[in-house]
CSV table of C-alpha atoms and ligand atoms in Angstrom, one decimal:
chain,number,residue,atom,x,y,z
A,563,MET,CA,-117.6,-49.5,-83.9
A,564,ASN,CA,-114.9,-47.0,-82.5
A,565,ASN,CA,-113.6,-44.5,-84.8
A,566,PRO,CA,-109.6,-45.5,-84.8
A,567,PHE,CA,-108.4,-42.2,-85.3
A,568,GLU,CA,-110.5,-40.9,-82.2
A,569,THR,CA,-109.1,-43.8,-80.4
A,570,ALA,CA,-105.7,-43.1,-81.1
A,571,LYS,CA,-105.9,-39.3,-80.2
A,572,ALA,CA,-107.2,-40.2,-76.9
A,573,GLN,CA,-104.5,-43.0,-76.0
A,574,LEU,CA,-102.2,-40.2,-76.8
A,575,GLY,CA,-103.9,-37.4,-74.9
A,576,ALA,CA,-104.1,-39.9,-71.6
A,577,ALA,CA,-100.5,-40.4,-72.0
A,578,ALA,CA,-99.7,-36.7,-72.2
A,579,LYS,CA,-101.6,-35.7,-69.2
A,580,ILE,CA,-99.7,-38.4,-67.1
A,581,ALA,CA,-96.3,-37.2,-68.4
A,582,ASN,CA,-97.4,-33.5,-68.9
A,583,LEU,CA,-95.9,-33.4,-72.5
A,584,ASP,CA,-95.6,-30.2,-74.6
A,585,LYS,CA,-99.0,-29.0,-75.3
A,586,ASP,CA,-98.5,-27.4,-78.8
A,587,LYS,CA,-96.3,-30.4,-79.9
A,588,VAL,CA,-99.1,-32.9,-78.9
A,589,GLU,CA,-101.7,-30.9,-80.6
A,590,GLN,CA,-99.5,-31.1,-83.9
A,591,LEU,CA,-99.3,-34.9,-83.5
A,592,LYS,CA,-102.7,-35.3,-83.5
A,593,ASN,CA,-102.9,-34.1,-86.9
A,594,PRO,CA,-101.0,-36.0,-89.5
A,595,ASP,CA,-98.5,-33.9,-91.7
A,596,ARG,CA,-100.1,-34.8,-94.8
A,597,TYR,CA,-102.9,-37.0,-96.5
A,598,VAL,CA,-103.0,-37.6,-100.2
A,599,GLU,CA,-105.9,-39.1,-102.2
A,600,VAL,CA,-105.5,-40.3,-106.0
A,601,SER,CA,-107.6,-41.7,-108.3
A,602,ILE,CA,-106.4,-44.7,-110.5
A,603,PRO,CA,-107.8,-45.7,-113.8
A,604,VAL,CA,-107.5,-49.2,-114.4
A,605,LYS,CA,-108.1,-50.8,-118.0
A,606,MET,CA,-110.0,-54.2,-116.6
A,607,ASP,CA,-109.6,-57.6,-118.6
A,608,ASN,CA,-113.4,-56.8,-120.3
A,609,GLY,CA,-111.7,-53.5,-121.8
A,610,GLN,CA,-113.7,-51.2,-119.9
A,611,GLN,CA,-112.0,-48.7,-117.7
A,612,LYS,CA,-112.6,-48.7,-113.9
A,613,ILE,CA,-111.6,-45.8,-111.4
A,614,PHE,CA,-110.2,-46.7,-107.9
A,615,THR,CA,-109.5,-44.3,-105.1
A,616,GLY,CA,-106.1,-44.7,-103.2
A,617,PHE,CA,-104.7,-43.0,-100.1
A,618,ARG,CA,-101.6,-42.3,-98.3
A,619,SER,CA,-101.4,-40.3,-94.8
A,620,GLN,CA,-98.2,-39.2,-93.9
A,621,HIS,CA,-98.4,-38.5,-90.1
A,622,ASN,CA,-94.9,-37.3,-89.0
A,623,ASN,CA,-91.3,-37.7,-90.4
A,624,ALA,CA,-89.5,-35.7,-87.5
A,625,ARG,CA,-87.7,-39.2,-86.7
A,626,GLY,CA,-87.0,-40.3,-90.1
A,627,PRO,CA,-88.8,-41.0,-93.5
A,628,TYR,CA,-92.6,-42.1,-93.4
A,629,LYS,CA,-93.1,-45.6,-92.9
A,630,GLY,CA,-95.6,-48.1,-92.9
A,631,GLY,CA,-98.2,-50.6,-95.3
A,632,ILE,CA,-100.6,-50.3,-98.0
A,633,ARG,CA,-103.7,-52.3,-97.6
A,634,TYR,CA,-106.1,-53.2,-100.3
A,635,HIS,CA,-109.7,-53.7,-99.0
A,636,GLN,CA,-113.2,-52.5,-99.8
A,637,ASP,CA,-113.7,-50.8,-96.3
A,638,VAL,CA,-110.4,-48.6,-96.3
A,639,ASN,CA,-111.3,-44.9,-95.4
A,640,LEU,CA,-109.8,-42.0,-94.2
A,641,ASP,CA,-109.9,-42.2,-90.5
A,642,GLU,CA,-108.7,-46.0,-90.9
A,643,VAL,CA,-105.7,-44.9,-92.8
A,644,ARG,CA,-104.9,-41.6,-90.6
A,645,ALA,CA,-105.2,-43.6,-87.4
A,646,LEU,CA,-102.8,-46.4,-88.7
A,647,SER,CA,-100.4,-43.7,-90.0
A,648,PHE,CA,-100.4,-42.3,-86.5
A,649,TRP,CA,-99.5,-45.8,-84.8
A,650,MET,CA,-97.0,-46.1,-87.2
A,651,SER,CA,-95.1,-43.2,-85.8
A,652,PHE,CA,-95.4,-44.3,-82.4
A,653,LYS,CA,-94.6,-47.8,-83.1
A,654,ASN,CA,-91.3,-46.7,-84.9
A,655,ALA,CA,-90.7,-44.5,-82.1
A,656,VAL,CA,-91.1,-47.1,-79.4
A,657,VAL,CA,-88.8,-49.9,-81.0
A,658,ASN,CA,-86.6,-46.9,-81.9
A,659,VAL,CA,-86.3,-47.1,-85.8
A,660,PRO,CA,-85.3,-43.9,-87.6
A,661,PHE,CA,-88.8,-43.8,-89.4
A,662,GLY,CA,-91.9,-41.8,-89.1
A,663,GLY,CA,-95.2,-43.0,-89.4
A,664,GLY,CA,-97.4,-43.7,-93.1
A,665,LYS,CA,-99.8,-45.6,-94.2
A,666,GLY,CA,-101.9,-46.1,-97.4
A,667,GLY,CA,-104.7,-48.2,-99.1
A,668,ILE,CA,-106.9,-48.7,-102.0
A,669,ILE,CA,-110.6,-49.1,-101.9
A,670,VAL,CA,-110.7,-52.7,-103.7
A,671,ASN,CA,-111.7,-56.1,-102.8
A,672,PRO,CA,-108.5,-57.9,-104.5
A,673,LYS,CA,-110.4,-60.9,-104.6
A,674,GLU,CA,-112.5,-59.9,-107.3
A,675,LEU,CA,-109.8,-59.0,-109.7
A,676,SER,CA,-107.6,-61.1,-111.8
A,677,VAL,CA,-103.7,-60.9,-111.5
A,678,ALA,CA,-103.4,-58.7,-114.4
A,679,GLU,CA,-105.6,-56.4,-113.2
A,680,LEU,CA,-104.3,-56.5,-109.6
A,681,GLU,CA,-100.8,-55.9,-111.2
A,682,ARG,CA,-102.2,-52.6,-113.3
A,683,LEU,CA,-103.9,-51.5,-110.2
A,684,SER,CA,-100.6,-51.6,-108.1
A,685,ARG,CA,-98.7,-50.2,-110.8
A,686,GLY,CA,-101.3,-47.4,-111.0
A,687,TYR,CA,-101.1,-46.6,-107.4
A,688,ALA,CA,-97.3,-46.3,-107.5
A,689,LYS,CA,-97.7,-43.8,-110.6
A,690,LYS,CA,-100.0,-41.5,-109.1
A,691,MET,CA,-98.1,-41.6,-105.4
A,692,PHE,CA,-94.4,-41.6,-106.8
A,693,PRO,CA,-93.7,-37.6,-105.9
A,694,VAL,CA,-94.7,-38.5,-102.3
A,695,PHE,CA,-92.5,-42.0,-102.0
A,696,GLY,CA,-88.8,-42.3,-102.0
A,697,PRO,CA,-86.2,-44.2,-99.6
A,698,GLU,CA,-85.7,-41.0,-97.9
A,699,MET,CA,-89.2,-39.8,-98.0
A,700,ASP,CA,-92.1,-42.3,-97.6
A,701,VAL,CA,-91.1,-46.3,-97.6
A,702,PRO,CA,-94.5,-48.5,-97.9
A,703,ALA,CA,-94.7,-51.9,-97.1
A,704,PRO,CA,-97.2,-54.7,-97.4
A,705,ASP,CA,-100.4,-54.6,-95.0
A,706,VAL,CA,-104.0,-56.4,-95.3
A,707,ASN,CA,-104.3,-58.0,-98.8
A,708,THR,CA,-101.0,-57.2,-100.1
A,709,ASN,CA,-97.6,-59.0,-100.4
A,710,GLY,CA,-94.0,-59.0,-101.7
A,711,GLN,CA,-95.4,-59.5,-105.5
A,712,ILE,CA,-97.6,-56.3,-105.1
A,713,MET,CA,-94.3,-54.4,-103.8
A,714,GLY,CA,-92.3,-55.7,-106.7
A,715,TRP,CA,-94.4,-54.3,-109.1
A,716,MET,CA,-94.8,-50.8,-107.3
A,717,LEU,CA,-91.1,-50.8,-107.1
A,718,ASP,CA,-90.7,-51.6,-110.8
A,719,GLU,CA,-92.9,-49.0,-111.3
A,720,TYR,CA,-91.3,-46.3,-109.1
A,721,GLN,CA,-87.9,-47.2,-110.5
A,722,LYS,CA,-89.2,-46.9,-114.2
A,723,ILE,CA,-90.6,-43.4,-113.5
A,724,THR,CA,-88.0,-41.9,-111.2
A,725,GLY,CA,-84.8,-43.5,-112.6
A,726,ASN,CA,-84.1,-44.0,-109.0
A,727,ASN,CA,-82.8,-47.7,-109.1
A,728,SER,CA,-82.4,-48.0,-105.1
A,729,LYS,CA,-84.8,-51.1,-103.9
A,730,ALA,CA,-85.3,-49.0,-100.5
A,731,THR,CA,-88.4,-47.3,-101.5
A,732,PHE,CA,-90.7,-50.3,-100.7
A,733,THR,CA,-89.8,-53.1,-98.2
A,734,GLY,CA,-91.3,-56.4,-97.5
A,735,LYS,CA,-90.2,-57.3,-100.8
A,736,SER,CA,-89.8,-61.2,-101.9
A,737,LEU,CA,-86.1,-62.6,-101.0
A,738,ASP,CA,-84.8,-62.3,-104.9
A,739,ASN,CA,-85.8,-58.6,-105.0
A,740,GLY,CA,-84.1,-57.3,-102.2
A,741,GLY,CA,-86.1,-58.4,-99.1
A,742,SER,CA,-84.9,-59.4,-95.8
A,743,GLN,CA,-84.3,-62.7,-94.2
A,744,GLY,CA,-86.5,-63.2,-91.1
A,745,ARG,CA,-89.1,-60.9,-91.9
A,746,GLU,CA,-91.8,-63.5,-92.1
A,747,GLU,CA,-91.2,-64.6,-88.5
A,748,ALA,CA,-90.3,-61.2,-87.3
A,749,THR,CA,-93.7,-60.3,-85.8
A,750,GLY,CA,-94.3,-63.2,-84.3
A,751,PHE,CA,-91.1,-64.0,-83.0
A,752,GLY,CA,-90.8,-60.4,-81.7
A,753,GLY,CA,-94.0,-60.8,-79.7
A,754,VAL,CA,-92.6,-63.9,-77.9
A,755,TYR,CA,-89.1,-61.9,-76.9
A,756,VAL,CA,-91.4,-59.4,-75.6
A,757,PHE,CA,-93.3,-61.9,-73.7
A,758,GLU,CA,-90.0,-63.5,-72.4
A,759,GLU,CA,-89.1,-60.1,-70.7
A,760,VAL,CA,-92.3,-59.8,-69.2
A,761,VAL,CA,-91.8,-62.8,-67.6
A,762,LYS,CA,-88.2,-62.3,-66.8
A,763,ASN,CA,-89.2,-59.0,-65.1
A,764,LYS,CA,-91.9,-60.6,-62.9
A,765,VAL,CA,-94.6,-58.1,-64.5
A,766,VAL,CA,-97.0,-61.1,-64.1
A,767,ASP,CA,-96.1,-64.3,-62.4
A,768,LEU,CA,-96.9,-67.0,-64.6
A,769,PRO,CA,-96.6,-70.8,-63.3
A,770,ALA,CA,-94.4,-72.9,-65.5
A,771,GLY,CA,-96.1,-74.5,-68.6
A,772,SER,CA,-98.7,-71.7,-68.5
A,773,LYS,CA,-101.8,-71.8,-71.1
A,774,ILE,CA,-102.2,-69.1,-74.2
A,775,ALA,CA,-105.1,-68.9,-76.4
A,776,ILE,CA,-104.2,-67.3,-79.6
A,777,GLN,CA,-106.9,-65.6,-81.7
A,778,GLY,CA,-105.5,-66.1,-85.5
A,779,PHE,CA,-103.6,-68.6,-87.2
A,780,GLY,CA,-102.0,-66.6,-89.8
A,781,ASN,CA,-98.1,-65.2,-90.1
A,782,VAL,CA,-97.9,-63.4,-86.8
A,783,ALA,CA,-100.1,-66.1,-84.9
A,784,THR,CA,-98.2,-69.3,-86.1
A,785,PHE,CA,-94.8,-67.9,-85.4
A,786,PHE,CA,-95.8,-66.6,-82.0
A,787,ALA,CA,-97.0,-70.2,-81.3
A,788,GLN,CA,-94.0,-72.1,-82.6
A,789,ALA,CA,-91.6,-69.8,-80.5
A,790,ALA,CA,-93.9,-69.9,-77.4
A,791,GLU,CA,-94.1,-73.4,-77.5
A,792,LYS,CA,-90.4,-73.8,-77.7
A,793,LEU,CA,-90.1,-71.9,-74.6
A,794,GLY,CA,-92.4,-74.7,-72.9
A,795,TYR,CA,-95.6,-72.5,-72.7
A,796,LYS,CA,-99.0,-74.6,-73.9
A,797,VAL,CA,-100.7,-73.3,-76.5
A,798,VAL,CA,-104.2,-74.3,-76.0
A,799,ALA,CA,-106.7,-72.4,-78.4
A,800,LEU,CA,-106.0,-71.1,-82.2
A,801,SER,CA,-108.7,-69.6,-84.5
A,802,ASP,CA,-109.3,-68.7,-88.1
A,803,SER,CA,-112.3,-66.7,-89.6
A,804,LYS,CA,-114.3,-69.9,-89.3
A,805,GLY,CA,-113.9,-70.5,-85.7
A,806,GLY,CA,-111.4,-71.8,-83.0
A,807,ILE,CA,-110.2,-75.2,-81.9
A,808,TYR,CA,-109.4,-75.8,-77.8
A,809,ASN,CA,-107.6,-78.4,-75.8
A,810,GLN,CA,-106.4,-77.7,-72.4
A,811,ALA,CA,-103.9,-80.3,-72.6
A,812,GLY,CA,-102.2,-78.4,-75.4
A,813,LEU,CA,-102.3,-78.0,-79.1
A,814,ASP,CA,-99.6,-79.6,-81.0
A,815,TYR,CA,-98.6,-76.9,-83.3
A,816,GLU,CA,-97.2,-78.9,-86.1
A,817,LYS,CA,-100.2,-81.2,-86.4
A,818,VAL,CA,-102.5,-78.3,-86.3
A,819,LEU,CA,-100.8,-76.7,-89.3
A,820,ALA,CA,-100.9,-79.8,-91.2
A,821,HIS,CA,-104.7,-80.0,-90.6
A,822,LYS,CA,-105.0,-76.7,-91.8
A,823,LYS,CA,-103.2,-77.2,-94.9
A,824,SER,CA,-105.2,-80.2,-95.7
A,825,THR,CA,-108.6,-79.2,-94.7
A,826,GLY,CA,-108.3,-75.6,-95.1
A,827,VAL,CA,-110.0,-74.8,-91.9
A,828,LEU,CA,-108.9,-75.3,-88.1
A,829,LYS,CA,-112.0,-76.6,-87.0
A,830,ASP,CA,-112.7,-80.2,-86.4
A,831,PHE,CA,-109.2,-81.0,-85.4
A,832,ALA,CA,-108.9,-84.1,-83.8
A,833,ASP,CA,-108.7,-84.1,-79.9
A,834,SER,CA,-109.9,-80.6,-79.7
A,835,LYS,CA,-113.1,-79.1,-79.2
A,836,ASN,CA,-114.5,-76.3,-81.7
A,837,ILE,CA,-115.2,-73.4,-80.2
A,838,THR,CA,-116.1,-69.9,-81.7
A,839,ASN,CA,-113.7,-66.6,-81.7
A,840,GLU,CA,-115.9,-65.0,-78.9
A,841,GLU,CA,-115.6,-68.1,-76.7
A,842,LEU,CA,-111.9,-68.0,-77.5
A,843,LEU,CA,-111.2,-64.8,-75.7
A,844,GLU,CA,-112.9,-66.1,-72.2
A,845,LEU,CA,-111.2,-69.3,-71.9
A,846,PRO,CA,-109.4,-70.1,-68.6
A,847,VAL,CA,-105.8,-69.3,-69.8
A,848,GLU,CA,-103.1,-67.4,-68.1
A,849,VAL,CA,-102.2,-65.6,-71.5
A,850,LEU,CA,-104.3,-64.2,-74.1
A,851,VAL,CA,-103.0,-63.1,-77.5
A,852,PRO,CA,-105.0,-61.5,-80.1
A,853,ALA,CA,-103.4,-62.1,-83.4
A,854,ALA,CA,-106.5,-61.4,-85.9
A,855,LEU,CA,-108.5,-58.3,-85.8
A,856,GLU,CA,-109.0,-54.8,-84.4
A,857,ASN,CA,-111.7,-54.0,-81.6
A,858,VAL,CA,-112.3,-57.6,-80.5
A,859,LEU,CA,-111.8,-56.9,-76.7
A,860,THR,CA,-114.8,-54.6,-76.0
A,861,LYS,CA,-116.3,-53.7,-73.2
A,862,ASP,CA,-118.7,-56.9,-73.2
A,863,SER,CA,-115.9,-59.4,-73.9
A,864,ALA,CA,-113.1,-57.9,-71.6
A,865,GLU,CA,-115.6,-58.4,-68.2
A,866,LYS,CA,-115.3,-62.5,-69.1
A,867,VAL,CA,-111.6,-62.5,-69.8
A,868,GLN,CA,-110.0,-64.6,-67.3
A,869,ALA,CA,-106.2,-64.3,-68.6
A,870,LYS,CA,-103.6,-62.4,-66.4
A,871,LEU,CA,-101.8,-61.1,-69.3
A,872,ILE,CA,-102.8,-59.8,-72.8
A,873,ILE,CA,-100.4,-59.5,-75.6
A,874,GLU,CA,-101.7,-57.4,-78.4
A,875,MET,CA,-100.1,-59.2,-81.5
A,876,ALA,CA,-102.8,-57.5,-83.6
A,877,ASN,CA,-103.2,-53.8,-84.3
A,878,GLY,CA,-105.8,-52.0,-82.3
A,879,PRO,CA,-107.5,-55.1,-80.8
A,880,THR,CA,-108.5,-53.4,-77.3
A,881,THR,CA,-111.0,-50.8,-77.1
A,882,PRO,CA,-110.7,-47.8,-74.7
A,883,GLU,CA,-113.6,-49.2,-72.6
A,884,ALA,CA,-111.9,-52.8,-72.3
A,885,ASP,CA,-108.4,-51.1,-71.6
A,886,GLU,CA,-110.3,-49.4,-68.7
A,887,ILE,CA,-111.9,-52.8,-67.5
A,888,PHE,CA,-108.4,-54.6,-67.7
A,889,TYR,CA,-106.8,-51.9,-65.5
A,890,ARG,CA,-109.7,-52.4,-62.9
A,891,LYS,CA,-109.2,-56.2,-63.2
A,892,ASN,CA,-105.5,-56.0,-62.9
A,893,ILE,CA,-104.8,-57.7,-66.4
A,894,VAL,CA,-101.5,-56.5,-67.8
A,895,VAL,CA,-101.9,-55.3,-71.4
A,896,ILE,CA,-98.8,-55.5,-73.5
A,897,PRO,CA,-99.6,-52.8,-76.3
A,898,ASP,CA,-99.5,-53.6,-79.8
A,899,ILE,CA,-97.0,-50.7,-80.7
A,900,LEU,CA,-94.5,-52.6,-78.6
A,901,ALA,CA,-95.7,-56.2,-78.7
A,902,ASN,CA,-95.9,-56.4,-82.7
A,903,SER,CA,-93.0,-53.9,-83.6
A,904,GLY,CA,-90.8,-56.6,-84.5
A,905,GLY,CA,-92.2,-56.4,-88.2
A,906,VAL,CA,-91.4,-52.8,-88.8
A,907,CYS,CA,-88.2,-53.3,-87.1
A,908,THR,CA,-87.3,-56.0,-89.4
A,909,SER,CA,-88.6,-53.6,-92.1
A,910,TYR,CA,-85.9,-51.3,-91.2
A,911,PHE,CA,-83.4,-53.9,-91.3
A,912,GLU,CA,-84.3,-54.6,-95.0
A,913,TRP,CA,-84.3,-51.0,-95.7
A,914,TYR,CA,-80.9,-50.9,-93.9
A,915,GLN,CA,-79.6,-53.6,-96.0
A,916,ASN,CA,-80.8,-52.1,-99.4
A,917,MET,CA,-79.5,-48.5,-98.5
A,918,ASN,CA,-75.9,-50.2,-97.8
A,919,ASN,CA,-75.9,-52.7,-100.0
A,920,GLU,CA,-75.6,-55.4,-97.6
A,921,VAL,CA,-77.3,-58.9,-96.9
A,922,TRP,CA,-77.6,-60.4,-93.8
A,923,ASP,CA,-78.2,-63.9,-93.1
A,924,LYS,CA,-81.4,-65.1,-90.8
A,925,ASN,CA,-79.5,-65.3,-87.5
A,926,GLN,CA,-78.1,-61.8,-87.8
A,927,VAL,CA,-81.4,-60.5,-88.2
A,928,LEU,CA,-83.2,-62.4,-85.3
A,929,GLU,CA,-80.1,-61.6,-83.3
A,930,LYS,CA,-80.3,-57.6,-84.1
A,931,LEU,CA,-84.3,-58.1,-83.8
A,932,SER,CA,-84.1,-59.6,-80.4
A,933,LYS,CA,-81.4,-57.3,-79.1
A,934,GLN,CA,-83.8,-54.0,-80.3
A,935,ILE,CA,-86.9,-55.2,-79.2
A,936,LYS,CA,-85.6,-56.1,-75.6
A,937,GLN,CA,-84.0,-52.5,-75.2
A,938,ALA,CA,-87.5,-51.3,-76.2
A,939,PHE,CA,-89.2,-53.3,-73.4
A,940,ALA,CA,-86.9,-52.0,-70.9
A,941,ASP,CA,-87.3,-48.6,-72.1
A,942,VAL,CA,-91.2,-48.9,-71.6
A,943,HIS,CA,-90.9,-50.7,-68.5
A,944,GLU,CA,-88.7,-47.9,-67.0
A,945,ARG,CA,-91.9,-45.5,-67.8
A,946,GLN,CA,-94.4,-47.8,-66.7
A,947,LYS,CA,-92.4,-47.8,-63.2
A,948,LYS,CA,-91.6,-44.0,-63.2
A,949,TYR,CA,-95.4,-43.2,-63.5
A,950,ASN,CA,-97.1,-46.0,-62.3
A,951,THR,CA,-99.2,-46.4,-65.3
A,952,THR,CA,-100.4,-49.1,-67.7
A,953,PHE,CA,-97.9,-50.2,-70.4
A,954,ARG,CA,-99.8,-48.9,-72.8
A,955,ASN,CA,-99.5,-45.3,-71.3
A,956,ALA,CA,-95.8,-45.9,-71.0
A,957,ALA,CA,-95.5,-47.0,-74.5
A,958,TYR,CA,-96.9,-43.8,-75.8
A,959,ILE,CA,-95.2,-41.5,-73.4
A,960,LEU,CA,-92.0,-43.1,-74.6
A,961,ALA,CA,-92.6,-42.7,-78.2
A,962,ALA,CA,-94.1,-39.2,-77.6
A,963,GLU,CA,-90.9,-38.2,-75.8
A,964,ARG,CA,-88.8,-39.5,-78.6
A,965,ILE,CA,-90.6,-37.8,-81.7
A,966,ILE,CA,-91.2,-34.4,-79.7
A,967,GLN,CA,-87.6,-34.3,-79.1
A,968,ALA,CA,-87.1,-34.9,-83.0
A,969,MET,CA,-89.4,-32.3,-84.0
A,970,GLY,CA,-87.1,-29.7,-82.1
B,22,NAD,P1,-102.7,-63.0,-91.4
B,22,NAD,O1,-103.6,-62.7,-92.8
B,22,NAD,O2,-101.8,-63.8,-92.0
B,22,NAD,O3,-103.7,-63.8,-90.7
B,22,NAD,C1,-104.7,-63.2,-90.0
B,22,NAD,C2,-105.6,-64.3,-89.2
B,22,NAD,O4,-106.5,-63.9,-88.9
B,22,NAD,C3,-105.8,-65.6,-90.1
B,22,NAD,O5,-105.7,-66.8,-89.2
B,22,NAD,C4,-107.4,-65.5,-90.4
B,22,NAD,O6,-108.1,-66.7,-90.8
B,22,NAD,C5,-107.7,-64.7,-89.1
B,22,NAD,N1,-109.1,-64.1,-89.1
B,22,NAD,C6,-109.8,-63.3,-90.4
B,22,NAD,N2,-111.1,-63.2,-89.9
B,22,NAD,C7,-111.2,-63.4,-88.7
B,22,NAD,C8,-112.1,-63.4,-87.8
B,22,NAD,N3,-113.3,-62.8,-88.1
B,22,NAD,N4,-112.2,-64.0,-86.5
B,22,NAD,C9,-110.7,-64.4,-86.1
B,22,NAD,N5,-109.8,-64.7,-87.0
B,22,NAD,C10,-110.0,-64.0,-88.0
B,22,NAD,O7,-102.4,-61.7,-90.8
B,22,NAD,P2,-101.3,-61.4,-90.3
B,22,NAD,O8,-100.2,-60.9,-90.9
B,22,NAD,O9,-100.9,-62.7,-89.4
B,22,NAD,O10,-101.8,-60.1,-89.0
B,22,NAD,C11,-102.6,-60.7,-88.0
B,22,NAD,C12,-102.7,-59.1,-87.2
B,22,NAD,O11,-101.3,-58.6,-86.9
B,22,NAD,C13,-103.5,-58.0,-88.0
B,22,NAD,O12,-104.2,-57.3,-87.0
B,22,NAD,C14,-102.2,-57.2,-88.4
B,22,NAD,O13,-102.4,-55.9,-88.8
B,22,NAD,C15,-101.3,-57.5,-87.4
B,22,NAD,N6,-100.0,-57.2,-87.7
B,22,NAD,C16,-99.0,-57.9,-88.7
B,22,NAD,C17,-97.7,-57.7,-88.9
B,22,NAD,C18,-97.1,-58.8,-89.8
B,22,NAD,O14,-95.9,-58.5,-89.8
B,22,NAD,N7,-97.7,-59.6,-90.3
B,22,NAD,C19,-96.9,-56.6,-88.0
B,22,NAD,C20,-97.9,-56.0,-87.1
B,22,NAD,C21,-99.4,-56.2,-87.0
């Protein structure tokens, strides 16, 4: 398994070389500003105490408060949160929101906890981390296995301890607790806004009704599929952790959704063939959209990819070896830090609304999102042409230029 922090540093290193970026600043960016580890004692329902370990990595705040999610997972570790906080700094700079990068986590399998234990754990994390959080210091959000309810508990705890009643310390909150309209759709729709620009700018020549295979069928994948279908593309494959479904004539998104709702899984959907997650990556399609997990496009699977365009909606789905193969095979990869930046862009809108006591409607949010994402694409595309390089290198160059300028 690739060490994600080493991957992140290598990606920056490659971009820095191409654009001849300031060496000292680049070295600083390879080392997060601060890393906090806390122990969280939690009284379990059986009366016994259990100690959990929590992390927060604050990568860089030259452009604004640290910003990034908190994940609950049994495998959370230092290198993972460091890499994720690093990618957040770059993603926020690409989409040009005034945030730096942060990421946190707790080593826990939340499925083993009761709701009451989960609440005590979340409040315990906020209690230990409150000195490093704040609307102008570090603004966490949901990530893997966390949600608006958990942000609500943390916010409540933070407000009680600090007396700061601003809701802007956490984003991804529920709508009735200061959350933003459009956040749910933002990442998937944002990916399709980028896709539209790729086509409009003829980065890849795609025939009308091109076929798309999407790995995943969660929040990001469903909204991506919905928006892509509206534009006339044919979503021919989707998957979840139990496997995928494929119909080369196209899948009816609404019917797939109903099937998943009633059976709990995608497989055995009428008029489609069951496939594995590996087979999905190798289908004869024009566009491949990894929207589930990291490290799925490796040196083995990359050789078999037939798509002309890959839109990285998951974080870190492509290993550096696979990236080289795609470059050699002339397959265009739209990197995660551009493709899925719609999520954090809308988190910024939530933070902004909270800071200014404003409430925007969904159309306002999606309009602003579309504008911001399209500008980000144009800025990356400009560097891609200038340096005659990949979109990943171009996105890193753009982000590094912006962060380094802010570092002064
Ligand atoms: P989600 O939990 O809603 O959905 C994840 C999907 O992946 C589910 O359909 C699940 O069944 C599937 N999955 C799980 N294990 C799998 C496996 N082994 N093989 C294939 N599929 C598997 O998550 P999401 O919010 O849709 O996020 C998906 C990806 O997008 C993640 O990499 C996440 O980090 C990234 N991302 C999400 C957002 C956001 O706003 N939600 C923003 C940026 C990036």
